XYZ file of C-alpha atoms in Angstrom:
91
model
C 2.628 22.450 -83.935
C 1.312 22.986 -80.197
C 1.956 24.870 -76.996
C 1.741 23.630 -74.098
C 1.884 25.453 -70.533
C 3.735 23.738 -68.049
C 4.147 25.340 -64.744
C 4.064 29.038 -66.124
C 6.036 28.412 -69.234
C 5.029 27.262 -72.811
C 6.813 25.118 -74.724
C 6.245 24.541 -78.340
C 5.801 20.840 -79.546
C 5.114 19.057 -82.647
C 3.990 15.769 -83.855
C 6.445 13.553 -86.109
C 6.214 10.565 -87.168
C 7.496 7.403 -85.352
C 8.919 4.792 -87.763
C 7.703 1.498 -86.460
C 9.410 -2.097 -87.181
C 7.916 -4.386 -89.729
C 6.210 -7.293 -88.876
C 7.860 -10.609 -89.379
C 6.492 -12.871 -92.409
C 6.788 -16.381 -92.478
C 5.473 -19.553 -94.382
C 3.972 -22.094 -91.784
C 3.403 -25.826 -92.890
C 0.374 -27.273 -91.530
C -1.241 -31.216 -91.369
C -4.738 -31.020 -90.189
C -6.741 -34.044 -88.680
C -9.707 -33.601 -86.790
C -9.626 -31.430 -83.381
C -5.714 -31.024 -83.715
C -2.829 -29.076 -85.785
C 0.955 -30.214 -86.254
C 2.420 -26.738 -87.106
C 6.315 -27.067 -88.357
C 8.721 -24.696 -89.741
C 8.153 -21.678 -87.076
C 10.903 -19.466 -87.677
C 13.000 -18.839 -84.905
C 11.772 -15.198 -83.092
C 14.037 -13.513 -80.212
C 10.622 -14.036 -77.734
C 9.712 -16.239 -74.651
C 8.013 -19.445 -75.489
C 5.244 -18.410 -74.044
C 4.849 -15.648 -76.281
C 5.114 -17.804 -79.386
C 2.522 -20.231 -78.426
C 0.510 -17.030 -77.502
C 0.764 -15.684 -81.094
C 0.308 -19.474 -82.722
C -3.285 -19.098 -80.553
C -4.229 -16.038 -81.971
C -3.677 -17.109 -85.340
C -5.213 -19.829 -85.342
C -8.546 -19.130 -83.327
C -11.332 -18.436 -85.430
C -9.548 -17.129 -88.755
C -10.695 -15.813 -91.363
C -12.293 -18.097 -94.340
C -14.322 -20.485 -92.076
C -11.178 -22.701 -90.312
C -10.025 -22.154 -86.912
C -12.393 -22.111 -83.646
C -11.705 -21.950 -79.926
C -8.354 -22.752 -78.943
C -8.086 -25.690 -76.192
C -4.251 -26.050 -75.974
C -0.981 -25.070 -77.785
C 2.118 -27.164 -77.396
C 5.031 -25.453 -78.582
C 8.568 -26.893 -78.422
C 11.209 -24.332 -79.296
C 14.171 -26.588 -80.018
C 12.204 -28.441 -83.282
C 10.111 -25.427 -84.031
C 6.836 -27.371 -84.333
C 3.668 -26.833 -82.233
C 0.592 -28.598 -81.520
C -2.943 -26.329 -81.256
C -5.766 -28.505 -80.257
C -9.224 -26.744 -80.801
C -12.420 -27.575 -78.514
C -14.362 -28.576 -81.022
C -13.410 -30.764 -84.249
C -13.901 -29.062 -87.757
């Protein structure tokens, strides 16, 4: 609990807590050869394509156990829910 003086008055406040929406899980199926990365089986998300090939980059670039690397180009195409991610380098 706080006050807080705003313009000669207080008013009391207090923290609660937000509840925030879960994160969406999903199983990806992936072929990898060389510099590039057929992604299928995105599930369908209510966001802008651009958003989705946004979030395929930052999963992919330089993950975790040693895979990944810097992200040249994502193709996504909504309607087949398969992308593309081609990395700079092969590995």
């Amino acid at each position: 609990k706080h006050t807080v003086n705003l313009d000669n008055n207080t008013v009391d406040v207090r923290v609660v807590p937000v509840p925030l929406d879960m994160g969406v899980k999903f199983e990806l199926h992936v072929t990898i050869s060389g510099r590039k990365i057929n992604v299928s089986n995105i599930p369908e998300l209510p966001i802008p394509e651009d958003w989705m090939r946004d979030k395929l980059e930052l999963n992919f670039y330089k993950t975790q156990q040693g895979g990944g690397g810097e992200i040249e180009n994502v193709t996504y195409d909504n309607e087949s829910r398969t992308a593309v991610i081609t990395f700079l380098r092969p590995g």
